[in-house]
Coordinates of C-alpha atoms in Angstrom, one line a residue:
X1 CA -47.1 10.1 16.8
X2 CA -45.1 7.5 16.0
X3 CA -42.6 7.5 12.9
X4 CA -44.5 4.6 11.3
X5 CA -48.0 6.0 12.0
X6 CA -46.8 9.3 10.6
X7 CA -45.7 7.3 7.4
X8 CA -49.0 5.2 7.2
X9 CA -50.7 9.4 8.1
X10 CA -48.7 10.7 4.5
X11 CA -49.3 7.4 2.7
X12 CA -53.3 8.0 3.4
X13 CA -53.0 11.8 2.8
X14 CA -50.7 10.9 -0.6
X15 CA -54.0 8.3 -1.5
X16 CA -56.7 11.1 -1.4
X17 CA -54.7 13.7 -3.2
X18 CA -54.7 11.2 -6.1
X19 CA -57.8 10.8 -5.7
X20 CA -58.9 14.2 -5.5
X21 CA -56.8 15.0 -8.5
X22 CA -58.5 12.0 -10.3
X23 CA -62.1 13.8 -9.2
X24 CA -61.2 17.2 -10.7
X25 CA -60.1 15.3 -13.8
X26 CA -63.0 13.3 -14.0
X27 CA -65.4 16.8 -13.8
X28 CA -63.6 18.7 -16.4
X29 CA -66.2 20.3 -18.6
X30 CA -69.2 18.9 -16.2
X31 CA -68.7 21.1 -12.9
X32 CA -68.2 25.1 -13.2
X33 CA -64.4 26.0 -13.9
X34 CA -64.1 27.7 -10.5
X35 CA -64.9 24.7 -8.7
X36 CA -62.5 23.0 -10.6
X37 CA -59.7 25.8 -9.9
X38 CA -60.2 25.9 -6.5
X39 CA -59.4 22.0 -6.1
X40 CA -56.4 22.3 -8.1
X41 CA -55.2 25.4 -6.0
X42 CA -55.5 22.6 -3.3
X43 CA -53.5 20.1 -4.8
X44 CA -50.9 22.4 -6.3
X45 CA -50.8 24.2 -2.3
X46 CA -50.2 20.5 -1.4
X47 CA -48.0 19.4 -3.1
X48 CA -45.8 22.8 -2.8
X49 CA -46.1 22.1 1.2
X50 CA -45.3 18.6 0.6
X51 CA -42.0 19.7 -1.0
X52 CA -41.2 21.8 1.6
X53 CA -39.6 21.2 5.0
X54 CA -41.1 19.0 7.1
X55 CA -39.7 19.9 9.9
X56 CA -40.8 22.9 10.7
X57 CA -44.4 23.3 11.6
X58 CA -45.9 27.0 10.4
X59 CA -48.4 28.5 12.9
X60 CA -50.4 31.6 12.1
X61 CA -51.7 33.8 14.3
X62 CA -54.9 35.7 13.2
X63 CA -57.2 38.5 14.2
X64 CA -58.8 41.4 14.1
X65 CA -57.4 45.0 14.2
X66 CA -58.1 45.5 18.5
X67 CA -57.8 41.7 19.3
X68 CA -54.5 42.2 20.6
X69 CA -53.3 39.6 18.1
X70 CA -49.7 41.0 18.0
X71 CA -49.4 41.7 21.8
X72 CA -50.3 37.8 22.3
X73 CA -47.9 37.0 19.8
X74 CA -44.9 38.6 21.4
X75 CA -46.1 37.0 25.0
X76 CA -46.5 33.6 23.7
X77 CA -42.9 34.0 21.2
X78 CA -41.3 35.8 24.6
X79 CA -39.9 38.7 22.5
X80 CA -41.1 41.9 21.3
X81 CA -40.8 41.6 17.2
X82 CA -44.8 42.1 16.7
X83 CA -45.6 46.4 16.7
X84 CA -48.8 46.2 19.0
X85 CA -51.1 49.1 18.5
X86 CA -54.9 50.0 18.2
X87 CA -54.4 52.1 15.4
X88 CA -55.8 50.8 11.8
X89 CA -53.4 49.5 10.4
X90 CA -51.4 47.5 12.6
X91 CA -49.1 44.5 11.1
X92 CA -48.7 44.8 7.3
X93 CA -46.5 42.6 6.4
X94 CA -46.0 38.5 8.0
X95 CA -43.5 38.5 10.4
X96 CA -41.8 34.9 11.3
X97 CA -40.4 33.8 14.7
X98 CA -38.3 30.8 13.9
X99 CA -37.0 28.3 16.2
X100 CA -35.0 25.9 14.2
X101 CA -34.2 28.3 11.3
X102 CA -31.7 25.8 9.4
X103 CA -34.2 24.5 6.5
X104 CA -36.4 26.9 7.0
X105 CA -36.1 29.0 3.9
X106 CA -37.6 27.8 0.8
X107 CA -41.0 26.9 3.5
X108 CA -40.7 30.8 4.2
X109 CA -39.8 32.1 0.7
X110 CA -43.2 29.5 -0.5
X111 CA -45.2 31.8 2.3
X112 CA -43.8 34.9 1.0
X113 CA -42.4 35.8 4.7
X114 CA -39.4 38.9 4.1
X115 CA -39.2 39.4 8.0
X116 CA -37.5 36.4 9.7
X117 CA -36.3 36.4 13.3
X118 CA -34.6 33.5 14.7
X119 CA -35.4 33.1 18.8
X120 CA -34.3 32.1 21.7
X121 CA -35.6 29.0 23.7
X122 CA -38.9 29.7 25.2
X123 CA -40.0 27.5 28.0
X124 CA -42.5 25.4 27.2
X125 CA -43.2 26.5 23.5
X126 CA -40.1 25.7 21.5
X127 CA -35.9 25.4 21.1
X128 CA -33.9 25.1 18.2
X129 CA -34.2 21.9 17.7
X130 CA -38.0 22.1 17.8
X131 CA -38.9 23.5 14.0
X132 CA -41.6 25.9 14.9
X133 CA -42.4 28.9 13.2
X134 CA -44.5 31.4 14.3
X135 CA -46.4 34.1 12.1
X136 CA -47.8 37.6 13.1
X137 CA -50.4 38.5 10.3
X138 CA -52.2 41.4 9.1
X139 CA -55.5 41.7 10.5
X140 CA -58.1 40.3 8.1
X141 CA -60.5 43.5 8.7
X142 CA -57.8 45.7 7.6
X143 CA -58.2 48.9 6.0
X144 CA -56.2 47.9 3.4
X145 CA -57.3 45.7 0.8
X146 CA -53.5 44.3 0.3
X147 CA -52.9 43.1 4.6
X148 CA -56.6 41.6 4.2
X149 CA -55.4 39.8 1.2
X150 CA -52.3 38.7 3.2
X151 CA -54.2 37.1 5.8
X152 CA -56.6 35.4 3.4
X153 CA -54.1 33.6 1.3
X154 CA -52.1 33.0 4.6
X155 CA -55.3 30.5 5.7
X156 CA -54.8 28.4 2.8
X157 CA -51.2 27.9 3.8
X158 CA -50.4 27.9 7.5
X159 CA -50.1 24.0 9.5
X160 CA -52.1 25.9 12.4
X161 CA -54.6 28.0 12.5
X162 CA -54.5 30.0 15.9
X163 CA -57.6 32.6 16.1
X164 CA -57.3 35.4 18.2
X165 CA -60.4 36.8 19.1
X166 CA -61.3 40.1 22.1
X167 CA -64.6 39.7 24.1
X168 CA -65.7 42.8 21.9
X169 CA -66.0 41.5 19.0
X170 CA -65.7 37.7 19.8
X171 CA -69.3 36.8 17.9
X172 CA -68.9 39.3 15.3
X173 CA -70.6 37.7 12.1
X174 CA -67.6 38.8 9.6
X175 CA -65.2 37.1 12.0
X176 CA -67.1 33.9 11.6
X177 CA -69.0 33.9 8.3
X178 CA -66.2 34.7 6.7
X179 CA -63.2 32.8 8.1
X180 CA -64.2 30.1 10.8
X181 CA -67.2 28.6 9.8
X182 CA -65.6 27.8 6.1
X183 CA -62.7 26.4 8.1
X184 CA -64.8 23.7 10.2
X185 CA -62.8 21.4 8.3
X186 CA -59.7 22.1 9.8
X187 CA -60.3 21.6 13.5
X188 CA -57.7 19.8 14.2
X189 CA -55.2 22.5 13.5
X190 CA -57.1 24.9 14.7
X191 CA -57.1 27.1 18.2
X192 CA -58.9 29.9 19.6
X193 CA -57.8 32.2 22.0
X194 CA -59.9 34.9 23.7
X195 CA -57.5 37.5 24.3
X196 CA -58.0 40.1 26.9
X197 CA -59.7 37.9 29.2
X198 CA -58.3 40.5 31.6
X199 CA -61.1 43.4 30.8
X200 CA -63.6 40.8 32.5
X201 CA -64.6 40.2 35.6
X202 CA -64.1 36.0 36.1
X203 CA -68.0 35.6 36.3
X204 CA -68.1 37.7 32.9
X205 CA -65.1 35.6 31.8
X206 CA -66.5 32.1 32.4
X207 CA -70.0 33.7 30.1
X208 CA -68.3 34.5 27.2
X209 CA -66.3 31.8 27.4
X210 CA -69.5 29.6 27.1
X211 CA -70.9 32.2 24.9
X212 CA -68.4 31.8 22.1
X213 CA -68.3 27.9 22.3
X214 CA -71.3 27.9 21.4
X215 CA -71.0 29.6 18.6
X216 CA -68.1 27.8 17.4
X217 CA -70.1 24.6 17.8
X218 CA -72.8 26.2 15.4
X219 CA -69.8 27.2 13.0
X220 CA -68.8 23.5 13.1
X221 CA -66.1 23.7 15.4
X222 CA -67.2 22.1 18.4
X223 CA -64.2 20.2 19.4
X224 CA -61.7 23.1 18.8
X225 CA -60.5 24.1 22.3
X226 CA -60.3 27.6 23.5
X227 CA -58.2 29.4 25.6
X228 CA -59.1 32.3 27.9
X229 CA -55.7 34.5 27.7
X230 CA -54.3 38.1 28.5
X231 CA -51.1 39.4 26.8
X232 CA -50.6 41.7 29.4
X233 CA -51.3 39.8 32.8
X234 CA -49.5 36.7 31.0
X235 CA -52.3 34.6 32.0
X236 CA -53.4 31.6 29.9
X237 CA -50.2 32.3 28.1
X238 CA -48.6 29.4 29.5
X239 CA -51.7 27.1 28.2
X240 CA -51.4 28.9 24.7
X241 CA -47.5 27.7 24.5
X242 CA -48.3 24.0 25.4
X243 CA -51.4 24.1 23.0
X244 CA -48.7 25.1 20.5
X245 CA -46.0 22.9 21.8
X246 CA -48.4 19.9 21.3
X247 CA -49.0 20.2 17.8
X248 CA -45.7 21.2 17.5
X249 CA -44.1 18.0 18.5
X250 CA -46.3 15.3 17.2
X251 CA -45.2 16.4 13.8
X252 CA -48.6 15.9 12.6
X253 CA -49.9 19.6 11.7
X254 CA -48.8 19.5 8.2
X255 CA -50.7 16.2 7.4
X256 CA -53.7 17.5 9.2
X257 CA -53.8 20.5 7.5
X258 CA -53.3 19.1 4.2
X259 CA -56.0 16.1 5.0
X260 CA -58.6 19.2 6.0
X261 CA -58.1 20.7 2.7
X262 CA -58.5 17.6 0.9
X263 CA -62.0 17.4 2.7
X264 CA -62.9 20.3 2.6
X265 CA -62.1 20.7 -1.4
X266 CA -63.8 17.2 -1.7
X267 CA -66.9 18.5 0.0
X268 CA -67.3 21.5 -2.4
X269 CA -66.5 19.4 -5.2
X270 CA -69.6 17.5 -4.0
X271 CA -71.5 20.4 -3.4
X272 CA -70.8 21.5 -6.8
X273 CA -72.0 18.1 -8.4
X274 CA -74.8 16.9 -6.0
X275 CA -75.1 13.6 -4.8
X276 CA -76.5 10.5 -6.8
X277 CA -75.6 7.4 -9.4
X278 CA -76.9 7.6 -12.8
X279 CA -79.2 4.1 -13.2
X280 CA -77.8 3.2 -15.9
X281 CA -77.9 1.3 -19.6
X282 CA -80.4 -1.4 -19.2
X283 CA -81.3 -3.6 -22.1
X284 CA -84.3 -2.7 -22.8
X285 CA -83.5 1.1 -22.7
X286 CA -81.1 -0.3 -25.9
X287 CA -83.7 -2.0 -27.3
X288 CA -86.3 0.5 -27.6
X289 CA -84.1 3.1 -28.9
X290 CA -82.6 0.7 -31.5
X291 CA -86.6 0.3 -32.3
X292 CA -87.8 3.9 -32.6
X293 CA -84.5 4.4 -34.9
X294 CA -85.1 1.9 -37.3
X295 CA -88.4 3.0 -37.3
X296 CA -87.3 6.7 -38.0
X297 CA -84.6 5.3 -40.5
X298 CA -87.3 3.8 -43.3
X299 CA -86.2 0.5 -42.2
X300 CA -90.1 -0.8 -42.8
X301 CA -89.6 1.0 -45.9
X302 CA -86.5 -1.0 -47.1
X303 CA -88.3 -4.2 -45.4
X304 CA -90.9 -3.7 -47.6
X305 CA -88.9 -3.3 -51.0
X306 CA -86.8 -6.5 -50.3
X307 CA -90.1 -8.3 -50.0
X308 CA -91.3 -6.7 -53.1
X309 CA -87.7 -7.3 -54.7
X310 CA -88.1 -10.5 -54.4
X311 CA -91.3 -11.1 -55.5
X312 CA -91.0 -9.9 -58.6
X313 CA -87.3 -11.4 -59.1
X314 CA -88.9 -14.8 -58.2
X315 CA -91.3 -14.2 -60.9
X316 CA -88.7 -13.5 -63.2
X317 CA -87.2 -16.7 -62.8
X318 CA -89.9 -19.3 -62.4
X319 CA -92.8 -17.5 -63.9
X320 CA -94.2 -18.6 -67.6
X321 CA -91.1 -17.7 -70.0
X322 CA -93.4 -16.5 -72.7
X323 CA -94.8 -14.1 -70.6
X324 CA -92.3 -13.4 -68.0
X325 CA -89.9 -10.8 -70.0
X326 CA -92.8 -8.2 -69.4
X327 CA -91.3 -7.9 -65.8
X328 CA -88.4 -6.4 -67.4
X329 CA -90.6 -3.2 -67.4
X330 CA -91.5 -3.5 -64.0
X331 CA -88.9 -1.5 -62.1
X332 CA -87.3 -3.0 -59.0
X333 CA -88.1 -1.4 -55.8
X334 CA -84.9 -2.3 -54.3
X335 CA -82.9 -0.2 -56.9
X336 CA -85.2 2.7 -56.9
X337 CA -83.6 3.1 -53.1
X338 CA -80.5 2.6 -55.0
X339 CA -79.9 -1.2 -52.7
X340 CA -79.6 -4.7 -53.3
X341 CA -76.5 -3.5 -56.4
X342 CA -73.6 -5.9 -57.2
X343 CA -71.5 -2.8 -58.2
X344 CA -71.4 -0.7 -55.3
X345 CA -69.0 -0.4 -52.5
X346 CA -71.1 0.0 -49.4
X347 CA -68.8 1.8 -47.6
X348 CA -69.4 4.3 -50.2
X349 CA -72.6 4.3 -51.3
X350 CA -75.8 6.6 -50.2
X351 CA -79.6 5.0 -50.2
X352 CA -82.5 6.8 -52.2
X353 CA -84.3 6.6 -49.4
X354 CA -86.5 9.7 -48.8
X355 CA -84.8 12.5 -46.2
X356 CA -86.4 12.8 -42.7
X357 CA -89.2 14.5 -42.3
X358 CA -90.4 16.7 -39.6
X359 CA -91.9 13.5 -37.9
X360 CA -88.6 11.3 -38.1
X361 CA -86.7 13.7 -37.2
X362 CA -89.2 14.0 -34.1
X363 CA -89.1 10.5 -33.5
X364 CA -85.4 10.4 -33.7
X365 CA -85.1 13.5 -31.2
X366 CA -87.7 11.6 -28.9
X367 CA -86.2 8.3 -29.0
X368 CA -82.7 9.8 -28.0
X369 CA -83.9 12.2 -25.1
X370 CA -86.0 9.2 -23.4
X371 CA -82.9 7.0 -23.9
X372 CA -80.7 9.6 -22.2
X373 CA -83.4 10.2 -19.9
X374 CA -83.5 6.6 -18.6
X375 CA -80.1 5.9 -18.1
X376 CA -78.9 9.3 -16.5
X377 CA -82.3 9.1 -13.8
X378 CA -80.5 10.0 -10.4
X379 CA -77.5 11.0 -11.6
X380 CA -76.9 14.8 -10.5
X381 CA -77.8 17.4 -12.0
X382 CA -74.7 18.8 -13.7
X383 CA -74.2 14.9 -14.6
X384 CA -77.7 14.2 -15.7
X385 CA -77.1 17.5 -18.3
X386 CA -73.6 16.3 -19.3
X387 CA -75.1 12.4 -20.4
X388 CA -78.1 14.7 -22.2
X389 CA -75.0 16.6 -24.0
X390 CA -73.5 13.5 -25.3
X391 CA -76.6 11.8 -26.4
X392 CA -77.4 15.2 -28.5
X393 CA -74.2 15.3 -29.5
X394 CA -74.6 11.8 -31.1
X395 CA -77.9 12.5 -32.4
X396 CA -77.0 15.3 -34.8
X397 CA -74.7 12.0 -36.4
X398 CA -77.4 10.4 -36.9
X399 CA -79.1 10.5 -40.1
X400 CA -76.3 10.1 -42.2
X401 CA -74.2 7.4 -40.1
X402 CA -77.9 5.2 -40.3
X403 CA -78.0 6.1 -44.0
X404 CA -74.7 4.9 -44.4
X405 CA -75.5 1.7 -42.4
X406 CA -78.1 0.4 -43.7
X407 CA -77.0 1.2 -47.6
X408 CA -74.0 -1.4 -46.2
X409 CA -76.1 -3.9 -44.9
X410 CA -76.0 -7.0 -46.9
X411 CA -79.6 -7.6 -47.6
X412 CA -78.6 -11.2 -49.6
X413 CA -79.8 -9.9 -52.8
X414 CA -77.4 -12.2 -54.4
X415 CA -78.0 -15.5 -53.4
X416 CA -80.3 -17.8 -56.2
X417 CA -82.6 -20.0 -54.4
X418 CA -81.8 -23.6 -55.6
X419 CA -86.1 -23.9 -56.0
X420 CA -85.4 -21.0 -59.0
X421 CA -83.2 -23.3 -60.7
X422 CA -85.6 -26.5 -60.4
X423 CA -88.4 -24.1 -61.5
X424 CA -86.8 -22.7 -64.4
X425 CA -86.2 -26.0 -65.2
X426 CA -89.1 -27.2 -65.8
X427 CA -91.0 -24.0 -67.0
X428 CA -88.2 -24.5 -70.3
X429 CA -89.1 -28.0 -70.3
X430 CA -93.2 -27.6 -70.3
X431 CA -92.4 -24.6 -73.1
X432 CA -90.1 -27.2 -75.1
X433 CA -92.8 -29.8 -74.6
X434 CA -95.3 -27.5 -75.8
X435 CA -93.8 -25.6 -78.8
X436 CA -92.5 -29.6 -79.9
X437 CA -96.4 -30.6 -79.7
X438 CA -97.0 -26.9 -81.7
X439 CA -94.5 -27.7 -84.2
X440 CA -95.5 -31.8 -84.4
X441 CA -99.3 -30.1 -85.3
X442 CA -97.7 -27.3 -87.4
X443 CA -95.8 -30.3 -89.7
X444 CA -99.5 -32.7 -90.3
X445 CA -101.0 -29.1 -90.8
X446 CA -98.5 -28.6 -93.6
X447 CA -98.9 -32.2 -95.1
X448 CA -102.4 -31.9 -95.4
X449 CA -102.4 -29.3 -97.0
X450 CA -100.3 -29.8 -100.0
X451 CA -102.2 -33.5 -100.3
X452 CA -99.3 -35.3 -99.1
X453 CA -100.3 -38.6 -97.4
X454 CA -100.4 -37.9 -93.6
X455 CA -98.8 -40.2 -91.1
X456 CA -101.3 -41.4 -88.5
X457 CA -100.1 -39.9 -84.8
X458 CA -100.3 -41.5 -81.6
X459 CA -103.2 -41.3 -79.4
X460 CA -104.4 -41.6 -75.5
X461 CA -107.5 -42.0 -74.8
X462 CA -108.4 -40.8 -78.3
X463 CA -106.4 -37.7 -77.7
X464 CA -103.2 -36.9 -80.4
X465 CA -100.1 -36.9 -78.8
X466 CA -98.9 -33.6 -80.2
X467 CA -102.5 -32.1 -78.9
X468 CA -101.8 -33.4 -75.3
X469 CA -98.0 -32.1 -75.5
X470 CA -99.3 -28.6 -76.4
X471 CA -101.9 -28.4 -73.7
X472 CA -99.8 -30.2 -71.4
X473 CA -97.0 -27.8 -71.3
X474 CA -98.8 -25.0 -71.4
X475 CA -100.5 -26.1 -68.4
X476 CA -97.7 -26.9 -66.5
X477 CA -96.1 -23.9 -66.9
X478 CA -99.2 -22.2 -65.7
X479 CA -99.2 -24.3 -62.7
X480 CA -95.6 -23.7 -62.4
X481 CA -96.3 -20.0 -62.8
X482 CA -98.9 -20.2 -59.6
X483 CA -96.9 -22.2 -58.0
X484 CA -93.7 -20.1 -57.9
X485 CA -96.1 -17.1 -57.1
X486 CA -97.1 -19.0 -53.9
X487 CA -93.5 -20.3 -52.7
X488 CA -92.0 -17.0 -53.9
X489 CA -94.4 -14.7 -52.0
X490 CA -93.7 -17.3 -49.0
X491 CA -89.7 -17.1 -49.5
X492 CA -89.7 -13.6 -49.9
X493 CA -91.5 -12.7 -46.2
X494 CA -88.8 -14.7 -44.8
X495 CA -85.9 -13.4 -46.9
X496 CA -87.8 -9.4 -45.9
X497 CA -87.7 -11.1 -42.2
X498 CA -84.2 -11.7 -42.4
X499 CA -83.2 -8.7 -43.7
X500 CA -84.9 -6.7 -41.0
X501 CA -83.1 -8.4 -38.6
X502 CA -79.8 -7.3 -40.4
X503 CA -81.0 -3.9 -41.0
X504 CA -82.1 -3.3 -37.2
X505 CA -79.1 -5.1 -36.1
X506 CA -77.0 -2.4 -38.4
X507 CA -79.0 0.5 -37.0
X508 CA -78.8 -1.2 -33.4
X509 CA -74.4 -1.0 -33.8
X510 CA -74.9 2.4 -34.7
X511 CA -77.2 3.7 -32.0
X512 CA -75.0 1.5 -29.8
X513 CA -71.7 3.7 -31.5
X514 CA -73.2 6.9 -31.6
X515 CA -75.4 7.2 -28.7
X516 CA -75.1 4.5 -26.3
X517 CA -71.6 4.1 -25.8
X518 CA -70.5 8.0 -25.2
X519 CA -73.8 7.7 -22.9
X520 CA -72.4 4.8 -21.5
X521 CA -68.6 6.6 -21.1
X522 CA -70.0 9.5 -19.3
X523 CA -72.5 7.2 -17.0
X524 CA -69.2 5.5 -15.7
X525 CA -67.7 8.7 -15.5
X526 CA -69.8 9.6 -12.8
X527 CA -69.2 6.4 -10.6
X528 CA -65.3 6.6 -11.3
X529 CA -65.9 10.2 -10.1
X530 CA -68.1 9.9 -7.2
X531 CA -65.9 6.7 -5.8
X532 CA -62.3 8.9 -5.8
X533 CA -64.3 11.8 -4.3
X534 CA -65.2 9.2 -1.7
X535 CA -61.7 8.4 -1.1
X536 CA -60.8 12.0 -1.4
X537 CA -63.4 13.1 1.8
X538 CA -62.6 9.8 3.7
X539 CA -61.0 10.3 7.3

């Protein structure tokens, strides 16, 4: 590969390990913590690797105890460092051959490699100027728990992947369960040998050759090649060097290997989470809830008392003055829910309003879990019961953030109707009018009496003036009275109107606060998580 593609290659990997990382941030306290650990042992195995030399291309070799994994290794290195046996255990510890050993060090002391032998040219596999190093493992069926451990972690951290496999044991389930088939990922660092090709007749050779293709294609390794080889006849060695050799010098295996880890990480992450978008806050999801809340918050109930409020207020102020001060005793119904006062700080204050009931608190619960419901439909699972979470979580707010709200919602309790004033106005006027005509009678009652000469009053229509003043102010003040009954019940639906719409507005900002908006945080959660993860698993 060419210098620039192998910049644009990092540049690519460097974009989905951000994005990967972004994932894993994005599922913190939504998928299981082992999920979550496994993706950051990827990034932090990453970015160690990235650190590290990048020159020098690692290759593994990897078998079981029998495959003649070592005796392949000291045919294809050309020496004899690997202790070939078919005793359990064989190789304990790694052992490195190293062509290019200047830089090499830190990568090795990263892998945890004590042995290191630098090597000679070997035709067709490597010089010193080629960076390759080679790695004799434990066998991963081991009969100790530490060489099997060994060759575990060493999968997670080698550029290539070379599996050495006998026709004994070649489509042994534990070979492939448990190592190859979670490695499809990482086919393009990958190569399998069938050792001992030598023990077979070439009909025999050419069926198990078939034979274990196949399974590899069933393990999701299709396009992996394979190699028929035999340490001791040499042949196929040859084809195992330039196999090597390739990977080798395209300077590409690190990259690869790191990409396959990103994809394969990014795949579990997805198994973990499921697939799916949430649907989403519509409007009239927001609505409903904002509806059921009110209802659940004795907003009717406050509705009701403004109208009441009013009522009574209006016929305070415009009813017949010589009757009106009974309302005093009348109390209000606004301040028996402890609203509607001058001398309160609403930030502060607390309604009267009665506590919620079993049903409310029913109705409250209901109204959230549909809500939650709704917008989370086709999210996954582990996302559908983290935008539940956050709805409950808001919900146990509830009754005293709504309490709060609506005992600081200005319900205009305040404001004096200019119509009071011209009322008012004349009701003092009719009761002047007819307590003058009263006290106009009252004086020629007085005059009469004690024998004094009495003036002779107006008349209309034969009717004394101070008669018609008397009876005409106390019937416009009745009629004012009726009249301000009528206007004030009419004024005092649409004040109630008004002030529903400012009490379910108030309840609205706090469903939106406490419910819809962490809802709404955990909704886009999802699609920021489910776009990096895209990135992350992108080729």
């Amino acid at each position: 590969m060419s210098r620039h593609g192998q910049v644009r290659e990092a540049s690519q990997l460097q974009r989905r390990l951000e994005a990967l990382n972004t994932a894993r941030e994005l599922a913190e306290g939504v998928l299981p913590d082992e999920n979550l650990q496994s993706v950051y042992e990827v990034l932090e195995r990453a970015t160690s690797r990235r650190s590290l030399s990048a020159g020098h291309t690692v290759v593994g070799f990897f078998g079981a105890t029998g495959s003649g994994k070592s005796s392949l290794f000291n045919a294809v290195s050309g020496s004899d460092l690997a202790t070939a046996t078919a005793r359990r255990p064989t190789t304990s510890a790694p052992l490195a051959g190293i062509w290019g050993e200047e830089g090499s060090g830190p990568l090795l002391d990263w892998l945890d490699v004590k042995e290191r032998h630098a090597l000679p040219s070997v035709p067709g596999l490597a010089d010193a100027d080629t960076g390759l190093v080679l790695l004799d493992l434990p066998d991963f069926d081991s009969t100790r728990a530490e060489n099997r451990e060994i060759a575990q972690r060493m999968t997670g951290m080698v550029d290539v992947l070379v599996w050495v496999l006998d026709p004994q044991k070649y489509a042994d389930a534990a070979v492939h369960n448990d190592f190859l088939q979670p490695m499809a990922s990482h086919g393009a660092v990958t190569l399998v040998v069938l050792n001992q090709v030598d023990k077979l007749s070439a009909a025999d050779a050419s069926a198990v050759m078939e034979s274990l293709k196949g399974i590899l294609e069933r393990d999701g390794l299709g396009k992996v090649r394979v190699v028929g080889a035999s340490a001791v006849t040499g042949t196929g060695v040859q084809d195992v060097r330039a196999a090597i050799r390739n990977v080798v010098v395209q300077r590409e295996a690190t990259t690869r290997r790191l990409a396959a880890d990103v994809a394969k990480a990014g795949t579990e992450l997805a198994g973990a989470s499921g697939e799916g978008e949430a649907r989403g806050i519509t409007a009239g999801a927001t609505a409903r809830l904002a509806s059921e809340l009110a209802t659940a918050a004795n907003v009717p109930v406050v509705v009701d008392a403004v109208q009441r409020s009013f009522r009574r207020e209006s016929a305070r102020r415009t009813g017949w003055p010589v009757t009106r001060w009974l309302l005093r005793f009348r109390p209000d119904p606004l301040r028996r829910l402890n609203l509607g006062r001058e001398d309160t700080r609403p930030d502060l204050s607390r309604t009267s309003l009665p506590p919620a009931g079993a049903p409310e608190r029913a109705r409250t619960d209901a109204a959230v879990r549909d809500f939650a419901d709704e917008a989370s439909a086709g999210a996954p699972g582990p996302w559908r019961a983290a935008i539940r979470a956050v709805a409950r979580d808001g919900r146990e707010q509830l009754p005293d953030a709504l309490d709060q709200a609506i005992a600081g919602t200005d319900l205009k309790t305040t404001q004096r109707p200019l119509w009071w004033v011209l009322f008012n106005t004349f009701q003092w006027l009719a009761l002047v009018l007819a307590v003058g005509g009263l006290g106009w009678l009252g004086v020629l009652a007085a005059l009469g009496y004690f024998q004094m000469p009495v003036p002779e009053v107006p008349r209309t229509e034969g009717w004394p003036w101070p008669t018609l003043m008397v009876a005409g102010g106390v019937l416009l003040g009745i009629v004012l009275a009726i009249a301000g009954r009528i206007v004030g019940g009419w004024a005092a639906t649409l004040r109630a109107s008004r002030a529903g719409k400012r009490l379910k507005a108030a309840v609205a900002a706090v469903a939106g606060q406490r419910i819809v908006e962490p809802v709404d945080v955990e909704i886009t959660r999802l699609k920021a998580f489910n776009a990096a993860l895209k990135v992350a698993r992108s080729a």
